[in-house]
mmCIF file of C-alpha atoms and ligand atoms in Angstrom:
data_model
loop_
_atom_site.group_PDB
_atom_site.id
_atom_site.type_symbol
_atom_site.label_atom_id
_atom_site.label_comp_id
_atom_site.label_asym_id
_atom_site.label_seq_id
_atom_site.Cartn_x
_atom_site.Cartn_y
_atom_site.Cartn_z
ATOM 1 C CA UNK A 1 4.927 21.549 -2.264
ATOM 2 C CA UNK A 2 6.240 18.121 -1.370
ATOM 3 C CA UNK A 3 7.934 15.595 -3.647
ATOM 4 C CA UNK A 4 6.064 12.738 -1.926
ATOM 5 C CA UNK A 5 2.382 11.837 -1.822
ATOM 6 C CA UNK A 6 1.058 9.357 0.731
ATOM 7 C CA UNK A 7 -2.089 7.636 -0.548
ATOM 8 C CA UNK A 8 -4.389 6.296 2.177
ATOM 9 C CA UNK A 9 -7.447 4.349 1.005
ATOM 10 C CA UNK A 10 -10.277 4.350 3.520
ATOM 11 C CA UNK A 11 -13.459 2.485 4.178
ATOM 12 C CA UNK A 12 -15.063 3.109 7.580
ATOM 13 C CA UNK A 13 -11.979 4.493 9.315
ATOM 14 C CA UNK A 14 -13.591 7.213 11.432
ATOM 15 C CA UNK A 15 -11.710 6.011 14.533
ATOM 16 C CA UNK A 16 -8.316 6.310 12.809
ATOM 17 C CA UNK A 17 -8.482 8.931 10.112
ATOM 18 C CA UNK A 18 -7.739 12.128 12.032
ATOM 19 C CA UNK A 19 -4.934 10.564 14.062
ATOM 20 C CA UNK A 20 -3.231 9.024 11.024
ATOM 21 C CA UNK A 21 -3.393 12.301 9.073
ATOM 22 C CA UNK A 22 -1.872 14.194 12.001
ATOM 23 C CA UNK A 23 0.795 11.538 12.528
ATOM 24 C CA UNK A 24 1.915 11.864 8.906
ATOM 25 C CA UNK A 25 1.955 15.664 9.074
ATOM 26 C CA UNK A 26 3.966 15.493 12.318
ATOM 27 C CA UNK A 27 6.893 13.860 10.534
ATOM 28 C CA UNK A 28 10.026 15.951 10.001
ATOM 29 C CA UNK A 29 9.774 15.624 6.259
ATOM 30 C CA UNK A 30 6.831 17.388 4.652
ATOM 31 C CA UNK A 31 4.488 14.953 2.939
ATOM 32 C CA UNK A 32 1.232 15.430 1.084
ATOM 33 C CA UNK A 33 -1.679 13.051 1.704
ATOM 34 C CA UNK A 34 -4.426 11.847 -0.614
ATOM 35 C CA UNK A 35 -7.350 10.002 0.991
ATOM 36 C CA UNK A 36 -9.319 7.798 -1.399
ATOM 37 C CA UNK A 37 -12.599 7.105 0.372
ATOM 38 C CA UNK A 38 -15.283 4.789 -0.971
ATOM 39 C CA UNK A 39 -18.255 6.676 0.448
ATOM 40 C CA UNK A 40 -17.758 5.213 3.931
ATOM 41 C CA UNK A 41 -21.132 5.095 5.701
ATOM 42 C CA UNK A 42 -19.447 5.987 9.017
ATOM 43 C CA UNK A 43 -18.622 9.512 7.808
ATOM 44 C CA UNK A 44 -14.844 9.144 7.323
ATOM 45 C CA UNK A 45 -14.857 11.603 4.411
ATOM 46 C CA UNK A 46 -16.682 14.274 6.421
ATOM 47 C CA UNK A 47 -13.837 14.166 8.951
ATOM 48 C CA UNK A 48 -11.347 14.560 6.087
ATOM 49 C CA UNK A 49 -13.291 17.525 4.701
ATOM 50 C CA UNK A 50 -13.035 19.218 8.091
ATOM 51 C CA UNK A 51 -9.289 18.499 8.283
ATOM 52 C CA UNK A 52 -8.772 19.963 4.796
ATOM 53 C CA UNK A 53 -9.751 23.356 6.233
ATOM 54 C CA UNK A 54 -6.687 23.088 8.445
ATOM 55 C CA UNK A 55 -4.344 21.494 5.855
ATOM 56 C CA UNK A 56 -5.664 23.069 2.669
ATOM 57 C CA UNK A 57 -2.426 22.835 0.674
ATOM 58 C CA UNK A 58 -1.294 19.357 1.704
ATOM 59 C CA UNK A 59 -4.379 17.168 2.304
ATOM 60 C CA UNK A 60 -6.613 16.004 -0.534
ATOM 61 C CA UNK A 61 -9.708 13.832 -0.810
ATOM 62 C CA UNK A 62 -10.989 11.730 -3.668
ATOM 63 C CA UNK A 63 -14.413 10.290 -2.981
ATOM 64 C CA UNK A 64 -15.767 7.346 -4.926
ATOM 65 C CA UNK A 65 -19.412 6.373 -4.968
ATOM 66 C CA UNK A 66 -19.109 2.665 -4.205
ATOM 67 C CA UNK A 67 -16.804 0.355 -2.271
ATOM 68 C CA UNK A 68 -14.994 -1.213 -5.199
ATOM 69 C CA UNK A 69 -11.835 -2.472 -3.543
ATOM 70 C CA UNK A 70 -8.433 -1.496 -2.317
ATOM 71 C CA UNK A 71 -6.664 -2.141 -5.627
ATOM 72 C CA UNK A 72 -8.878 0.174 -7.655
ATOM 73 C CA UNK A 73 -8.653 2.831 -4.926
ATOM 74 C CA UNK A 74 -4.866 2.773 -5.311
ATOM 75 C CA UNK A 75 -5.038 2.871 -9.120
ATOM 76 C CA UNK A 76 -7.285 5.922 -8.770
ATOM 77 C CA UNK A 77 -4.757 7.508 -6.389
ATOM 78 C CA UNK A 78 -1.768 6.636 -8.599
ATOM 79 C CA UNK A 79 -3.374 8.325 -11.608
ATOM 80 C CA UNK A 80 -4.208 11.367 -9.488
ATOM 81 C CA UNK A 81 -0.554 11.546 -8.366
ATOM 82 C CA UNK A 82 0.875 11.097 -11.865
ATOM 83 C CA UNK A 83 -1.232 14.001 -13.106
ATOM 84 C CA UNK A 84 0.649 16.157 -10.588
ATOM 85 C CA UNK A 85 4.311 16.684 -9.760
ATOM 86 C CA UNK A 86 5.086 14.008 -7.191
ATOM 87 C CA UNK A 87 8.358 12.068 -7.533
ATOM 88 C CA UNK A 88 7.473 9.448 -4.919
ATOM 89 C CA UNK A 89 4.095 7.877 -4.268
ATOM 90 C CA UNK A 90 3.503 5.824 -1.131
ATOM 91 C CA UNK A 91 0.779 3.293 -0.256
ATOM 92 C CA UNK A 92 -0.224 3.236 3.394
ATOM 93 C CA UNK A 93 -3.146 1.873 5.467
ATOM 94 C CA UNK A 94 -5.258 4.123 7.689
ATOM 95 C CA UNK A 95 -5.308 1.768 10.676
ATOM 96 C CA UNK A 96 -1.772 2.357 12.089
ATOM 97 C CA UNK A 97 -0.572 -1.090 10.981
ATOM 98 C CA UNK A 98 2.017 0.930 9.094
ATOM 99 C CA UNK A 99 3.988 3.210 11.386
ATOM 100 C CA UNK A 100 4.203 6.762 9.994
ATOM 101 C CA UNK A 101 7.701 7.013 11.532
ATOM 102 C CA UNK A 102 8.839 4.480 8.902
ATOM 103 C CA UNK A 103 7.827 6.748 6.014
ATOM 104 C CA UNK A 104 11.226 8.415 6.011
ATOM 105 C CA UNK A 105 12.963 5.020 5.736
ATOM 106 C CA UNK A 106 10.896 4.090 2.688
ATOM 107 C CA UNK A 107 11.574 7.510 1.180
ATOM 108 C CA UNK A 108 15.324 7.275 1.810
ATOM 109 C CA UNK A 109 15.532 3.787 0.300
ATOM 110 C CA UNK A 110 14.356 5.323 -2.975
ATOM 111 C CA UNK A 111 15.699 8.861 -2.737
ATOM 112 C CA UNK A 112 19.157 8.161 -1.264
ATOM 113 C CA UNK A 113 19.741 4.493 -1.965
ATOM 114 C CA UNK A 114 18.499 4.524 -5.541
ATOM 115 C CA UNK A 115 15.621 2.110 -5.179
ATOM 116 C CA UNK A 116 12.845 2.393 -7.743
ATOM 117 C CA UNK A 117 10.496 0.719 -5.300
ATOM 118 C CA UNK A 118 10.848 0.304 -1.527
ATOM 119 C CA UNK A 119 8.752 -2.079 0.517
ATOM 120 C CA UNK A 120 8.021 -1.864 4.234
ATOM 121 C CA UNK A 121 8.679 -5.513 4.850
ATOM 122 C CA UNK A 122 7.594 -7.732 7.746
ATOM 123 C CA UNK A 123 9.626 -10.754 6.778
ATOM 124 C CA UNK A 124 13.178 -9.809 5.828
ATOM 125 C CA UNK A 125 16.017 -12.154 6.867
ATOM 126 C CA UNK A 126 13.652 -14.769 8.268
ATOM 127 C CA UNK A 127 12.326 -12.381 10.895
ATOM 128 C CA UNK A 128 8.601 -12.041 11.437
ATOM 129 C CA UNK A 129 7.909 -8.494 12.569
ATOM 130 C CA UNK A 130 4.228 -8.602 13.345
ATOM 131 C CA UNK A 131 2.578 -7.438 16.567
ATOM 132 C CA UNK A 132 -0.873 -8.495 17.821
ATOM 133 C CA UNK A 133 -1.823 -10.874 15.058
ATOM 134 C CA UNK A 134 -3.352 -14.167 16.091
ATOM 135 C CA UNK A 135 -1.361 -17.208 15.080
ATOM 136 C CA UNK A 136 -3.783 -18.135 12.280
ATOM 137 C CA UNK A 137 -3.430 -14.756 10.595
ATOM 138 C CA UNK A 138 0.319 -14.746 11.063
ATOM 139 C CA UNK A 139 0.806 -18.186 9.568
ATOM 140 C CA UNK A 140 -1.519 -17.355 6.686
ATOM 141 C CA UNK A 141 0.424 -14.234 5.812
ATOM 142 C CA UNK A 142 3.872 -15.738 6.319
ATOM 143 C CA UNK A 143 3.217 -18.844 4.265
ATOM 144 C CA UNK A 144 1.349 -16.815 1.651
ATOM 145 C CA UNK A 145 4.561 -14.852 1.130
ATOM 146 C CA UNK A 146 6.634 -18.043 0.886
ATOM 147 C CA UNK A 147 4.078 -19.539 -1.499
ATOM 148 C CA UNK A 148 4.166 -16.476 -3.749
ATOM 149 C CA UNK A 149 7.951 -16.546 -3.906
ATOM 150 C CA UNK A 150 7.933 -20.209 -4.763
ATOM 151 C CA UNK A 151 5.321 -19.910 -7.493
ATOM 152 C CA UNK A 152 6.479 -16.657 -9.094
ATOM 153 C CA UNK A 153 10.230 -16.812 -8.294
ATOM 154 C CA UNK A 154 10.050 -13.147 -7.326
ATOM 155 C CA UNK A 155 13.006 -12.265 -5.054
ATOM 156 C CA UNK A 156 10.956 -10.394 -2.432
ATOM 157 C CA UNK A 157 10.187 -11.602 1.086
ATOM 158 C CA UNK A 158 7.021 -9.625 1.807
ATOM 159 C CA UNK A 159 5.112 -9.799 -1.455
ATOM 160 C CA UNK A 160 1.716 -8.923 0.033
ATOM 161 C CA UNK A 161 2.979 -5.840 1.885
ATOM 162 C CA UNK A 162 0.793 -2.777 1.506
ATOM 163 C CA UNK A 163 3.355 -0.237 2.720
ATOM 164 C CA UNK A 164 5.208 0.631 -0.458
ATOM 165 C CA UNK A 165 6.989 3.635 -1.990
ATOM 166 C CA UNK A 166 6.996 3.889 -5.795
ATOM 167 C CA UNK A 167 9.124 6.177 -7.873
ATOM 168 C CA UNK A 168 6.952 8.002 -10.349
ATOM 169 C CA UNK A 169 8.520 6.380 -13.419
ATOM 170 C CA UNK A 170 7.656 2.881 -12.157
ATOM 171 C CA UNK A 171 3.965 3.772 -12.046
ATOM 172 C CA UNK A 172 4.278 5.423 -15.457
ATOM 173 C CA UNK A 173 5.861 2.278 -16.882
ATOM 174 C CA UNK A 174 3.455 -0.293 -15.467
ATOM 175 C CA UNK A 175 0.202 -0.210 -17.401
ATOM 176 C CA UNK A 176 -2.183 0.644 -14.569
ATOM 177 C CA UNK A 177 -5.223 -0.076 -16.725
ATOM 178 C CA UNK A 178 -4.102 -3.680 -17.055
ATOM 179 C CA UNK A 179 -3.845 -4.394 -13.313
ATOM 180 C CA UNK A 180 -6.317 -7.198 -12.751
ATOM 181 C CA UNK A 181 -6.513 -7.912 -9.043
ATOM 182 C CA UNK A 182 -8.044 -5.969 -6.196
ATOM 183 C CA UNK A 183 -7.150 -7.518 -2.806
ATOM 184 C CA UNK A 184 -3.829 -8.945 -1.585
ATOM 185 C CA UNK A 185 -3.233 -10.119 -5.119
ATOM 186 C CA UNK A 186 -3.136 -6.483 -6.192
ATOM 187 C CA UNK A 187 -0.091 -5.976 -3.979
ATOM 188 C CA UNK A 188 1.575 -9.040 -5.441
ATOM 189 C CA UNK A 189 0.741 -8.111 -9.040
ATOM 190 C CA UNK A 190 2.179 -4.598 -8.720
ATOM 191 C CA UNK A 191 5.465 -5.913 -7.314
ATOM 192 C CA UNK A 192 5.597 -8.714 -9.884
ATOM 193 C CA UNK A 193 5.254 -6.219 -12.735
ATOM 194 C CA UNK A 194 7.879 -3.865 -11.286
ATOM 195 C CA UNK A 195 10.255 -6.816 -11.019
ATOM 196 C CA UNK A 196 9.490 -7.951 -14.598
ATOM 197 C CA UNK A 197 10.383 -4.458 -15.771
ATOM 198 C CA UNK A 198 13.714 -4.878 -13.942
ATOM 199 C CA UNK A 199 13.232 -2.033 -11.508
ATOM 200 C CA UNK A 200 15.378 -2.025 -8.370
ATOM 201 C CA UNK A 201 13.311 -3.150 -5.396
ATOM 202 C CA UNK A 202 14.481 -2.569 -1.811
ATOM 203 C CA UNK A 203 12.968 -4.090 1.300
ATOM 204 C CA UNK A 204 13.070 -2.013 4.457
ATOM 205 C CA UNK A 205 12.420 -3.891 7.689
ATOM 206 C CA UNK A 206 9.360 -2.571 9.535
ATOM 207 C CA UNK A 207 7.200 -3.715 12.418
ATOM 208 C CA UNK A 208 3.576 -4.245 11.434
ATOM 209 C CA UNK A 209 0.985 -3.801 14.194
ATOM 210 C CA UNK A 210 -2.548 -5.126 13.918
ATOM 211 C CA UNK A 211 -5.286 -2.524 13.943
ATOM 212 C CA UNK A 212 -6.492 -1.361 17.380
ATOM 213 C CA UNK A 213 -9.581 0.515 16.196
ATOM 214 C CA UNK A 214 -12.161 0.036 13.479
ATOM 215 C CA UNK A 215 -13.092 -3.128 11.631
ATOM 216 C CA UNK A 216 -11.236 -5.468 9.307
ATOM 217 C CA UNK A 217 -12.101 -5.774 5.623
ATOM 218 C CA UNK A 218 -10.258 -9.051 5.232
ATOM 219 C CA UNK A 219 -12.362 -11.690 3.448
ATOM 220 C CA UNK A 220 -12.243 -15.194 2.036
ATOM 221 C CA UNK A 221 -12.555 -13.771 -1.480
ATOM 222 C CA UNK A 222 -9.377 -11.761 -1.056
ATOM 223 C CA UNK A 223 -7.461 -14.880 -0.024
ATOM 224 C CA UNK A 224 -8.979 -16.935 -2.859
ATOM 225 C CA UNK A 225 -8.030 -14.281 -5.408
ATOM 226 C CA UNK A 226 -4.424 -14.298 -4.201
ATOM 227 C CA UNK A 227 -4.142 -18.087 -4.018
ATOM 228 C CA UNK A 228 -5.156 -18.691 -7.614
ATOM 229 C CA UNK A 229 -4.107 -15.287 -8.923
ATOM 230 C CA UNK A 230 -0.404 -15.962 -8.502
ATOM 231 C CA UNK A 231 -0.643 -19.234 -10.407
ATOM 232 C CA UNK A 232 -2.349 -17.404 -13.272
ATOM 233 C CA UNK A 233 0.274 -14.693 -13.083
ATOM 234 C CA UNK A 234 3.109 -17.188 -13.326
ATOM 235 C CA UNK A 235 1.535 -19.219 -16.125
ATOM 236 C CA UNK A 236 0.597 -16.260 -18.265
ATOM 237 C CA UNK A 237 3.649 -14.273 -17.267
ATOM 238 C CA UNK A 238 1.084 -11.438 -17.244
ATOM 239 C CA UNK A 239 1.751 -8.847 -19.938
ATOM 240 C CA UNK A 240 3.899 -6.065 -18.512
HETATM 241 N N1 GTP B 301 -11.166 3.076 -0.579
HETATM 242 C C1 GTP B 301 -11.156 1.824 -0.098
HETATM 243 N N2 GTP B 301 -10.367 1.537 0.962
HETATM 244 C C2 GTP B 301 -10.359 0.260 1.434
HETATM 245 C C3 GTP B 301 -11.147 -0.767 0.871
HETATM 246 N N3 GTP B 301 -10.912 -1.916 1.564
HETATM 247 C C4 GTP B 301 -10.013 -1.600 2.525
HETATM 248 N N4 GTP B 301 -9.692 -0.278 2.464
HETATM 249 C C5 GTP B 301 -8.713 0.458 3.281
HETATM 250 O O1 GTP B 301 -7.454 -0.122 2.996
HETATM 251 C C6 GTP B 301 -6.634 -0.179 4.151
HETATM 252 C C7 GTP B 301 -6.288 -1.650 4.467
HETATM 253 O O2 GTP B 301 -7.470 -2.360 4.790
HETATM 254 P P1 GTP B 301 -7.632 -3.222 6.131
HETATM 255 O O3 GTP B 301 -9.070 -3.398 6.435
HETATM 256 O O4 GTP B 301 -6.800 -2.630 7.208
HETATM 257 O O5 GTP B 301 -7.067 -4.591 5.623
HETATM 258 P P2 GTP B 301 -6.105 -5.538 6.370
HETATM 259 O O6 GTP B 301 -4.941 -4.754 6.925
HETATM 260 O O7 GTP B 301 -5.845 -6.642 5.440
HETATM 261 O O8 GTP B 301 -7.002 -6.120 7.527
HETATM 262 P P3 GTP B 301 -7.221 -5.582 9.029
HETATM 263 O O9 GTP B 301 -6.083 -4.734 9.435
HETATM 264 O O10 GTP B 301 -7.419 -6.807 9.814
HETATM 265 O O11 GTP B 301 -8.471 -4.753 8.971
HETATM 266 C C8 GTP B 301 -7.429 0.508 5.259
HETATM 267 O O12 GTP B 301 -7.040 1.852 5.314
HETATM 268 C C9 GTP B 301 -8.880 0.355 4.780
HETATM 269 O O13 GTP B 301 -9.743 1.357 5.275
HETATM 270 C C10 GTP B 301 -11.988 -0.419 -0.251
HETATM 271 O O14 GTP B 301 -12.711 -1.236 -0.820
HETATM 272 N N5 GTP B 301 -11.942 0.878 -0.699
HETATM 273 MG MG1 MG B 302 -5.198 -3.296 8.341
#
């Protein structure tokens, strides 16, 4: 048993999936992993099924029929985790943008330093810890974070970060069925709600590296949703 579940959503990650699973299991601390795959046409889930033979007590797969977005994949994973005995639930990408060696720092920020939420943050203290992004992508992300802070007043530097550790009771408190957004805005909305509920949020400085393998799922819709989503969130205050 492990007290911590790492949720990795996947869509067409056949180039990364085995390596990321092994990298997580090679950490000193024992973690469990849940892959939430949206029926990737490239056969990602078949690779996971083969790996489960090797890691039958620590690797799990939830397969959904359609690609219905990152946010709903995480909600699915959160509910799966809450139905079991995990104390800490972590969001992580499959593409090595999030370094598995940082998992222990996120865990410690909650487990030892009493955070309710810890965020693997690219932008703490005016640093920009991003490797291999083109300047357009970097500026978009950096100013998006500034924009979100300005509009929502949330005291977090990296509001769109997708490398996050949640204590179980935070996910039990936030009404997961009321989460509205699916792309970057999903990441913002989750943090916004945790903050509104007055949970302690810690930012841990990490270096984010752009994906080497596989293809990006970034789209104009995701940006549009975030741009207008935060204004809606602020105006409505979004029910907790
Ligand atoms: N299950 C599921 N996973 C998804 C979906 N969209 C993206 N993912 C996964 O979510 C993680 C983050 O997606 P990325 O494509 O890396 O998004 P990004 O980091 O904004 O963009 P790039 O790194 O440029 O590709 C990856 O592990 C993806 O495979 C989806 O609709 N469903
Ligand atoms: Mg990525």
